[in-house]
Amino acid sequence: MSDLNVEFEGNLGADATAGITKSGIPFTNFRVGVTPRKKDGENWVDGETKWVSVTAWRYLAERASSLAKGQRVVVKGVLSLSEYEKDGEKRHNLTADADTITLSLPFVKGEGSAKAPASAAASTESETAIF
């Protein structure tokens, strides 16, 4: 089966957690909530939020370990679907091994210009670009 390469944008549901495998490889895990929006007449309506578990490895993991709850990111990587049972019920989990992670700088409503989150305001441009 070939890899399923994907790109998605969403918000972190919690702070990223970092670790190191037994063989010494750094990794960082986090979950991204992806909520589609669609136009319903004059208004935009949010669809159902899908959660994707993301794992970053090696150097990317070291950079991604500082990601915090609520930050908006764009993730490119390889998607997979795992199945497990909880309380006798079958469940599914979307997971992605990240190739790149980029902060998504939101647009200020009505002004049309990008504004960095307050925590990134003092950062240099290279720190808010691709990890």
Short mmCIF file of C-alpha atoms in Angstrom, two decimals:
data_model
loop_
_atom_site.label_atom_id
_atom_site.label_comp_id
_atom_site.label_asym_id
_atom_site.label_seq_id
_atom_site.Cartn_x
_atom_site.Cartn_y
_atom_site.Cartn_z
CA MET A 1 0.00 0.00 0.00
CA SER A 2 1.36 3.44 -0.87
CA ASP A 3 1.61 6.30 1.58
CA LEU A 4 -1.31 8.67 1.97
CA ASN A 5 0.29 12.13 1.93
CA VAL A 6 -1.88 14.85 3.43
CA GLU A 7 -1.87 18.51 4.37
CA PHE A 8 -4.25 19.87 6.99
CA GLU A 9 -4.69 22.96 9.15
CA GLY A 10 -6.12 23.18 12.63
CA ASN A 11 -5.59 24.07 16.27
CA LEU A 12 -3.67 22.15 18.94
CA GLY A 13 -6.01 20.64 21.54
CA ALA A 14 -3.27 20.58 24.23
CA ASP A 15 0.40 21.41 24.64
CA ALA A 16 2.77 19.17 22.68
CA THR A 17 4.53 16.42 24.64
CA ALA A 18 8.11 15.40 23.89
CA GLY A 19 9.98 12.18 24.56
CA ILE A 20 12.83 9.97 23.44
CA THR A 21 12.54 6.38 22.21
CA LYS A 22 14.60 3.58 23.81
CA SER A 23 16.96 3.85 20.85
CA GLY A 24 17.50 7.58 21.52
CA ILE A 25 15.32 9.12 18.79
CA PRO A 26 13.45 12.28 19.87
CA PHE A 27 9.72 12.52 19.16
CA THR A 28 6.90 14.97 19.91
CA ASN A 29 3.19 14.17 19.99
CA PHE A 30 0.22 16.51 19.75
CA ARG A 31 -3.40 16.50 18.52
CA VAL A 32 -4.82 18.88 15.95
CA GLY A 33 -8.52 19.67 15.69
CA VAL A 34 -9.59 20.25 12.09
CA THR A 35 -12.98 21.93 11.68
CA PRO A 36 -14.36 22.40 8.16
CA ARG A 37 -16.39 25.54 7.46
CA LYS A 38 -19.08 25.88 4.84
CA LYS A 39 -21.32 28.67 3.68
CA ASP A 40 -24.99 28.33 4.64
CA GLY A 41 -26.79 31.18 2.92
CA GLU A 42 -25.24 34.39 4.26
CA ASN A 43 -23.49 32.72 7.21
CA TRP A 44 -20.49 30.43 7.69
CA VAL A 45 -21.20 27.26 9.68
CA ASP A 46 -18.65 25.05 11.43
CA GLY A 47 -18.76 21.34 10.62
CA GLU A 48 -17.79 18.47 12.91
CA THR A 49 -14.25 18.71 14.30
CA LYS A 50 -11.99 15.80 13.39
CA TRP A 51 -8.96 15.13 15.60
CA VAL A 52 -5.65 14.00 14.15
CA SER A 53 -2.84 12.68 16.36
CA VAL A 54 0.49 13.96 15.02
CA THR A 55 3.99 12.64 15.67
CA ALA A 56 7.11 14.57 14.71
CA TRP A 57 10.53 12.88 14.75
CA ARG A 58 14.17 13.89 15.24
CA TYR A 59 14.99 17.56 14.55
CA LEU A 60 11.37 18.39 13.70
CA ALA A 61 10.35 16.90 17.08
CA GLU A 62 12.79 19.14 18.90
CA ARG A 63 11.33 22.24 17.19
CA ALA A 64 7.70 21.13 17.63
CA SER A 65 8.08 20.43 21.37
CA SER A 66 7.34 24.11 22.12
CA LEU A 67 3.90 24.07 20.44
CA ALA A 68 1.09 25.05 22.80
CA LYS A 69 -2.64 24.51 23.14
CA GLY A 70 -4.66 26.69 20.76
CA GLN A 71 -1.85 27.41 18.30
CA ARG A 72 -2.92 27.08 14.67
CA VAL A 73 -0.65 24.90 12.55
CA VAL A 74 -0.41 23.47 9.05
CA VAL A 75 0.87 19.89 9.00
CA LYS A 76 2.14 17.98 5.97
CA GLY A 77 2.83 14.29 6.39
CA VAL A 78 1.74 10.70 5.99
CA LEU A 79 -1.73 9.78 7.29
CA SER A 80 -2.79 6.42 8.69
CA LEU A 81 -5.89 5.07 10.42
CA SER A 82 -5.60 2.81 13.45
CA GLU A 83 -8.39 0.82 15.05
CA TYR A 84 -8.71 -0.10 18.72
CA GLU A 85 -11.30 -1.21 21.27
CA LYS A 86 -12.39 0.71 24.34
CA ASP A 87 -15.10 -0.55 26.65
CA GLY A 88 -16.01 -3.19 24.06
CA GLU A 89 -16.55 -0.58 21.36
CA LYS A 90 -14.46 -0.32 18.19
CA ARG A 91 -12.86 3.09 17.73
CA HIS A 92 -10.66 4.71 15.11
CA ASN A 93 -7.76 7.10 15.42
CA LEU A 94 -6.35 9.26 12.61
CA THR A 95 -2.59 9.61 12.95
CA ALA A 96 -0.02 11.51 10.92
CA ASP A 97 3.77 11.32 10.87
CA ALA A 98 4.74 14.92 10.17
CA ASP A 99 7.18 15.89 7.43
CA THR A 100 6.71 19.64 7.97
CA ILE A 101 4.87 21.78 10.51
CA THR A 102 4.17 25.46 9.92
CA LEU A 103 2.55 28.01 12.20
CA SER A 104 -0.56 29.48 10.58
CA LEU A 105 -0.71 33.18 11.30
CA PRO A 106 -4.41 34.15 11.52
CA PHE A 107 -5.78 37.16 9.71
CA VAL A 108 -7.14 40.01 11.79
CA LYS A 109 -10.85 40.36 11.03
CA GLY A 110 -11.61 43.19 8.68
CA GLU A 111 -8.03 44.40 8.30
CA GLY A 112 -6.76 41.78 5.85
CA SER A 113 -3.28 41.71 7.37
CA ALA A 114 -1.61 38.86 9.22
CA LYS A 115 -1.09 39.25 12.95
CA ALA A 116 1.12 36.89 14.95
CA PRO A 117 -0.21 35.46 18.23
CA ALA A 118 0.89 37.49 21.28
CA SER A 119 3.35 34.76 22.32
CA ALA A 120 5.03 34.98 18.91
CA ALA A 121 5.07 38.77 18.70
CA ALA A 122 8.59 38.99 20.12
CA SER A 123 9.86 36.12 17.96
CA THR A 124 11.89 36.56 14.84
CA GLU A 125 10.41 35.68 11.47
CA SER A 126 12.50 32.49 11.26
CA GLU A 127 10.97 31.21 14.48
CA THR A 128 7.42 31.53 13.14
CA ALA A 129 8.14 29.96 9.75
CA ILE A 130 8.48 26.28 8.87
CA PHE A 131 9.81 24.11 11.68
#
